[in-house]
CSV table of C-alpha atoms in Angstrom, one decimal:
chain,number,residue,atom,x,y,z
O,1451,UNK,CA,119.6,93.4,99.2
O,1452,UNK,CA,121.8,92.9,102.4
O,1453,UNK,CA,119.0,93.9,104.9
O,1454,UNK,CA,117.4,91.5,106.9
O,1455,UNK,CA,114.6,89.4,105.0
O,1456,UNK,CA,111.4,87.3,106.2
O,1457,UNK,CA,109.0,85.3,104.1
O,1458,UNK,CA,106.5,85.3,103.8
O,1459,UNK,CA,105.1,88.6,103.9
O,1460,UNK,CA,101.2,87.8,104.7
O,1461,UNK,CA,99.6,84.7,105.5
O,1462,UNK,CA,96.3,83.8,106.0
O,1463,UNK,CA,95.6,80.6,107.8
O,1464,UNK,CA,92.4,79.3,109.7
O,1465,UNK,CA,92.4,78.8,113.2
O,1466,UNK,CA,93.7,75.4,114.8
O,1467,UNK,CA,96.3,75.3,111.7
O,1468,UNK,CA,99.9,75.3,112.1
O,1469,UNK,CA,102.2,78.2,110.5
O,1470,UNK,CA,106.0,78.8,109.9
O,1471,UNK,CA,107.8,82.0,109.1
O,1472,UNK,CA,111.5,82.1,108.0
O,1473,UNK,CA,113.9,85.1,108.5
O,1474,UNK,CA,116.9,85.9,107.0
O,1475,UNK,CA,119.5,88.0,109.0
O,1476,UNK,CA,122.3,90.1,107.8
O,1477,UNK,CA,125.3,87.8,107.4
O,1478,UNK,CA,127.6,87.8,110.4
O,1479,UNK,CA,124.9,89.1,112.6
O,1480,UNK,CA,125.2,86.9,115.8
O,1481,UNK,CA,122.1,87.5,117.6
O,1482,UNK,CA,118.8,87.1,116.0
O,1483,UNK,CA,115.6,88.5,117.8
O,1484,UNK,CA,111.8,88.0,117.3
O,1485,UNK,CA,109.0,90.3,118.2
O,1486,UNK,CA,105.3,90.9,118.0
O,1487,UNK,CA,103.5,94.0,116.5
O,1488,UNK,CA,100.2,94.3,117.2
O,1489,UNK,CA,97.7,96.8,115.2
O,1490,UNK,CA,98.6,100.5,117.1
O,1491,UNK,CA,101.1,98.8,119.6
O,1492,UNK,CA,104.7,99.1,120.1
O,1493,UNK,CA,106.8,95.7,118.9
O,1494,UNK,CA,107.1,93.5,121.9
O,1495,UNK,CA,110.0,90.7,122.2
O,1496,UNK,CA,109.2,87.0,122.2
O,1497,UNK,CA,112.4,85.7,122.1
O,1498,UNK,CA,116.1,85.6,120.5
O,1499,UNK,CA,119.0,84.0,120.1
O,1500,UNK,CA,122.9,84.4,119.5
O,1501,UNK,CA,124.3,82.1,116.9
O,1502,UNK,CA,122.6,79.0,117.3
O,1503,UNK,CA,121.6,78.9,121.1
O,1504,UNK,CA,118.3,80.2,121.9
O,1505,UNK,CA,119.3,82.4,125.2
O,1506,UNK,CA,115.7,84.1,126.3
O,1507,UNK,CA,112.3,83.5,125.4
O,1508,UNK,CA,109.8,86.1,126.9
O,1509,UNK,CA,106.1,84.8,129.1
O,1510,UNK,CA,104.7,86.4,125.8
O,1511,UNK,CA,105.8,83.2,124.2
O,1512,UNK,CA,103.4,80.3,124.9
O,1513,UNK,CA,104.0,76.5,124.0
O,1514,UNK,CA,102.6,76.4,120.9
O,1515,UNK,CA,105.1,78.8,119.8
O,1516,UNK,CA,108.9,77.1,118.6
O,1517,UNK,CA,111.5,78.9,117.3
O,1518,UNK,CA,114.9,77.4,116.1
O,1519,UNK,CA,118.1,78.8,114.7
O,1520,UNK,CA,119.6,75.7,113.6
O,1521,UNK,CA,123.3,77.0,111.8
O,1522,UNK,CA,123.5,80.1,113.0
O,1523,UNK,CA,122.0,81.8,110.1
O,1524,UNK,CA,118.4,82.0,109.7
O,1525,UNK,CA,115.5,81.4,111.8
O,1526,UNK,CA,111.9,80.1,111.7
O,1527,UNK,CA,109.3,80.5,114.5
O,1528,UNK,CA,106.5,78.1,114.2
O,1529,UNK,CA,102.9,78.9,115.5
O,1530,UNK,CA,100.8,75.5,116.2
O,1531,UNK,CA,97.7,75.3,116.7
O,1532,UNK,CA,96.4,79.3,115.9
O,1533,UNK,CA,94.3,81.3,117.7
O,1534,UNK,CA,92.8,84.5,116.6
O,1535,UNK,CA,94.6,86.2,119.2
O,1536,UNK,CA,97.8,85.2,116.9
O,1537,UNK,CA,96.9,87.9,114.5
O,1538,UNK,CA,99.3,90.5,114.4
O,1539,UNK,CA,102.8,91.4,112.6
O,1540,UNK,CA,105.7,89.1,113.0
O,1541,UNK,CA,109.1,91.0,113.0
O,1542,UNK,CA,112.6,89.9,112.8
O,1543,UNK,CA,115.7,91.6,114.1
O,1544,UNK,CA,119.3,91.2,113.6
O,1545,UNK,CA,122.1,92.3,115.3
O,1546,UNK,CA,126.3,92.0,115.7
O,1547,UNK,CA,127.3,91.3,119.5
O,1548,UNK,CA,127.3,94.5,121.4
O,1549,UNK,CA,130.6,96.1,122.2
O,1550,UNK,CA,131.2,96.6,126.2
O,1551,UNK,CA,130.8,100.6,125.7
O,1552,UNK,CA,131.5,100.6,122.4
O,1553,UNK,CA,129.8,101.9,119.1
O,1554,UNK,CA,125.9,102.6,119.9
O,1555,UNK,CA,124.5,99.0,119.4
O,1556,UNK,CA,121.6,98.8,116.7
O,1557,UNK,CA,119.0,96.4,115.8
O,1558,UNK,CA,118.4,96.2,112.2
O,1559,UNK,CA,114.2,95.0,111.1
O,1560,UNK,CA,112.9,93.1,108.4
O,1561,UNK,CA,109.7,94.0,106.7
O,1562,UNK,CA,107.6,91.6,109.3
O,1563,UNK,CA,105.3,88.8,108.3
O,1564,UNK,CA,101.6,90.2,108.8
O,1565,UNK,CA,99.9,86.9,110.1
O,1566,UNK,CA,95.7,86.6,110.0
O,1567,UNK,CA,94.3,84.0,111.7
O,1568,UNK,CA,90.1,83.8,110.3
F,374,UNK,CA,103.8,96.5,132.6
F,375,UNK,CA,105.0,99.2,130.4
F,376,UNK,CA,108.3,100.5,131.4
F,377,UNK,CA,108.6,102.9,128.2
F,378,UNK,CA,106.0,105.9,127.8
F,379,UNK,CA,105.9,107.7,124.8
F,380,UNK,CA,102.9,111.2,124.4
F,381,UNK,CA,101.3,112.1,122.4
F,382,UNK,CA,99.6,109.2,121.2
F,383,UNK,CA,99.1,111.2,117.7
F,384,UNK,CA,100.0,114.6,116.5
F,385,UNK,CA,99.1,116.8,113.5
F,386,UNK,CA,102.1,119.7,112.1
F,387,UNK,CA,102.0,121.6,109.2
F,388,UNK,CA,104.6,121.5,106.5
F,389,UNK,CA,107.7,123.2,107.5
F,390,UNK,CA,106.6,122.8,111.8
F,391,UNK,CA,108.1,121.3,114.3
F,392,UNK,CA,107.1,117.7,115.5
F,393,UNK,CA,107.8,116.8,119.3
F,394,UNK,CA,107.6,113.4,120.9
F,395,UNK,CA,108.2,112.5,124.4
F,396,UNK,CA,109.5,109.3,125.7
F,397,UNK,CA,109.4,108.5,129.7
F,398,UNK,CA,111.6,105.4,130.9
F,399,UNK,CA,111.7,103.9,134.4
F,400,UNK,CA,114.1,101.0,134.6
F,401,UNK,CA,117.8,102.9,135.3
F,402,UNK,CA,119.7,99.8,133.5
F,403,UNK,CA,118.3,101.0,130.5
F,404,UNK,CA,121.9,103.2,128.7
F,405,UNK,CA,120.9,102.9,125.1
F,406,UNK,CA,117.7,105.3,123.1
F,407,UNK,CA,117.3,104.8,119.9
F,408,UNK,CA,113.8,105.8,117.8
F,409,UNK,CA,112.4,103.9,115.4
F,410,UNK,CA,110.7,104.9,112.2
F,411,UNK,CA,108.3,102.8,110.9
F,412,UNK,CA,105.3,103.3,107.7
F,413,UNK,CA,102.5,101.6,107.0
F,414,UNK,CA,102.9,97.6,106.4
F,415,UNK,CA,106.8,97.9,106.8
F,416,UNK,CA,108.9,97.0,109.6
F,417,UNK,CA,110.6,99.6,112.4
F,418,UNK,CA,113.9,101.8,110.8
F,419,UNK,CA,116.2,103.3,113.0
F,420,UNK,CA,116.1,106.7,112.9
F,421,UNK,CA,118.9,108.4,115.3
F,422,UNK,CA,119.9,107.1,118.9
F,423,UNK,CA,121.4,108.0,121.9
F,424,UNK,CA,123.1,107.0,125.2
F,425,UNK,CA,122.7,109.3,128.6
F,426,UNK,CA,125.9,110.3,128.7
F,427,UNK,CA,125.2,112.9,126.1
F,428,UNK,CA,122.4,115.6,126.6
F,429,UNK,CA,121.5,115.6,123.1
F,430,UNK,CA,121.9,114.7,119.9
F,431,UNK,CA,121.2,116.1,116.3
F,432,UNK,CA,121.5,114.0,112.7
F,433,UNK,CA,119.9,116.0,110.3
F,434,UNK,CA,116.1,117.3,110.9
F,435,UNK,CA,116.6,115.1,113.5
F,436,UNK,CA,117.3,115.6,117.7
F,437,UNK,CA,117.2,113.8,120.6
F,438,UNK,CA,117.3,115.8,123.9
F,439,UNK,CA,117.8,113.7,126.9
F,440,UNK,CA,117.2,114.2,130.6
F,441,UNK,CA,119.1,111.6,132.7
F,442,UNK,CA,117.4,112.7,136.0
F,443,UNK,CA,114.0,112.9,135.2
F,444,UNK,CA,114.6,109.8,133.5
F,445,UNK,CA,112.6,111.7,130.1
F,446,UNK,CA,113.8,111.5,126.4
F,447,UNK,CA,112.2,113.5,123.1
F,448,UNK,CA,112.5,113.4,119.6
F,449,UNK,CA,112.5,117.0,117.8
F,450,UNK,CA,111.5,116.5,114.1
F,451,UNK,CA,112.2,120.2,112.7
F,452,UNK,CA,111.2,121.3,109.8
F,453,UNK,CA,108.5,118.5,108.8
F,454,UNK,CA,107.8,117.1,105.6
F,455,UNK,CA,105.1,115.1,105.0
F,456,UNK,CA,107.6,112.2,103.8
F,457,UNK,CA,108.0,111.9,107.4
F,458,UNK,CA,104.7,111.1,108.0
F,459,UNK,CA,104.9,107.5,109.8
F,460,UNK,CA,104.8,106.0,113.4
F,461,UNK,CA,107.9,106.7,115.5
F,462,UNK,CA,108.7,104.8,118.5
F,463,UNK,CA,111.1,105.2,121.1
F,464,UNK,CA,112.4,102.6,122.7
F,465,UNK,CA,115.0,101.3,125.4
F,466,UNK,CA,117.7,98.9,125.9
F,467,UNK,CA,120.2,98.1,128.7
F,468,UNK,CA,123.8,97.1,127.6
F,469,UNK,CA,124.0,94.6,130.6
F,470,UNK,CA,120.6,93.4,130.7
F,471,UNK,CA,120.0,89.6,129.4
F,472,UNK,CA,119.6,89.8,125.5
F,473,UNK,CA,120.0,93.4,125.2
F,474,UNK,CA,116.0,93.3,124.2
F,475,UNK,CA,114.4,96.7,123.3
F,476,UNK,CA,111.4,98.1,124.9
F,477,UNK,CA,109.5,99.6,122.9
F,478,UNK,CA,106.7,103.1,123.6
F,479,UNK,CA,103.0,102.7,122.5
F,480,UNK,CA,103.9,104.8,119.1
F,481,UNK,CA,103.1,108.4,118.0
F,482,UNK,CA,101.2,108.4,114.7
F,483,UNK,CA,102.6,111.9,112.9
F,484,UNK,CA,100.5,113.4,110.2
F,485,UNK,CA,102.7,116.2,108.5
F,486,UNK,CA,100.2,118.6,106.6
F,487,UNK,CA,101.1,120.0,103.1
């Protein structure tokens, strides 16, 4: 499978604990984004990055939420500390660099990582 | 603040109807529409996409019509089967906006009826 990957799929954690998730973007896609899904809502963006640098991270994002990119290939966004509020779908994106008016730019999704937080 | 509005929140078609979704944007550096796809438990597919130099766009079942002016967008799913009941989105992006980010509507939850 050459789509975009995450792992894991669901986890279930107590509150206060500290989570990881890992994605895995299509090879040679530059720029890596992160969003949040919540039940009945529209994804909304926390951050992303192109190769390695992390270029934008949105308010959404608080300080007890790292993510790092470290070779340019996959990702992992950290979660310390969970609140209840965390609950919600965790989705990956992937993407080439857009061309300056060229072919429609796309976003490719993984299958998310639901997150629980009891 | 949400700058992408998507009606109607829900919708019901029979087998074999037509399934319209509306999409209202307000930030003019937005020059990219595509709509997402997604099922229970999975993650958002792209569906079909366009930019507003083109007034609409048809891949399959599937057509975008766009209205630069009023700054509107729909999704035309013709002939509906219920393999396309899901949750589309529309969403927004802007070639020269930092990260190229999509904003994403609320969602319309379709129910296609045998």
């Amino acid at each position: 499978d050459t789509g975009v990957s995450q792992d894991p799929r669901h986890k279930i954690t107590k509150r206060g604990q500290n989570v990881t998730f890992r994605c895995d973007p299509i090879s040679e896609h530059n720029r890596l984004y992160w969003y949040r899904q919540t039940l009945g809502q529209g994804p909304e963006f926390l951050t992303y990055f192109q190769n390695e640098a992390q270029l934008e991270k949105s308010r959404l994002l608080s300080d007890r939420f790292s993510a790092e990119r470290p070779k340019g290939s996959f990702s992992t966004l950290e979660i310390q500390r969970t609140e209840q509020g965390d609950s919600a779908m965790y989705l990956c994106a992937s993407s080439p660099l857009p061309q300056s008016r060229g072919p429609d730019y796309e976003q490719y999704f993984g299958p998310g990582t639901r997150l629980t937080v009891t | 603040q949400q700058q992408v509005k998507q009606s109607p929140q829900s919708l019901i078609v029979q087998k074999g109807g037509i399934s319209i979704i509306n999409c209202a944007y307000e930030n003019t550096a937005f020059d990219y529409f595509p709509w997402y796809q997604q099922f229970p438990g999975k993650g958002p597919a792209l569906l079909i996409a366009i930019r507003p130099d083109v007034s609409e766009k048809k891949e399959g079942r599937f057509t975008i019509s766009f209205n630069k002016s009023a700054k509107q967008f729909s999704l035309h799913i013709m002939d509906s089967q219920p393999g396309d009941s899901a949750t589309y989105f529309c969403a927004a992006i802007g070639f020269k906006a930092a990260g190229n980010k999509l904003t994403f509507g609320g969602g319309t939850r379709v129910l296609v009826k045998p």
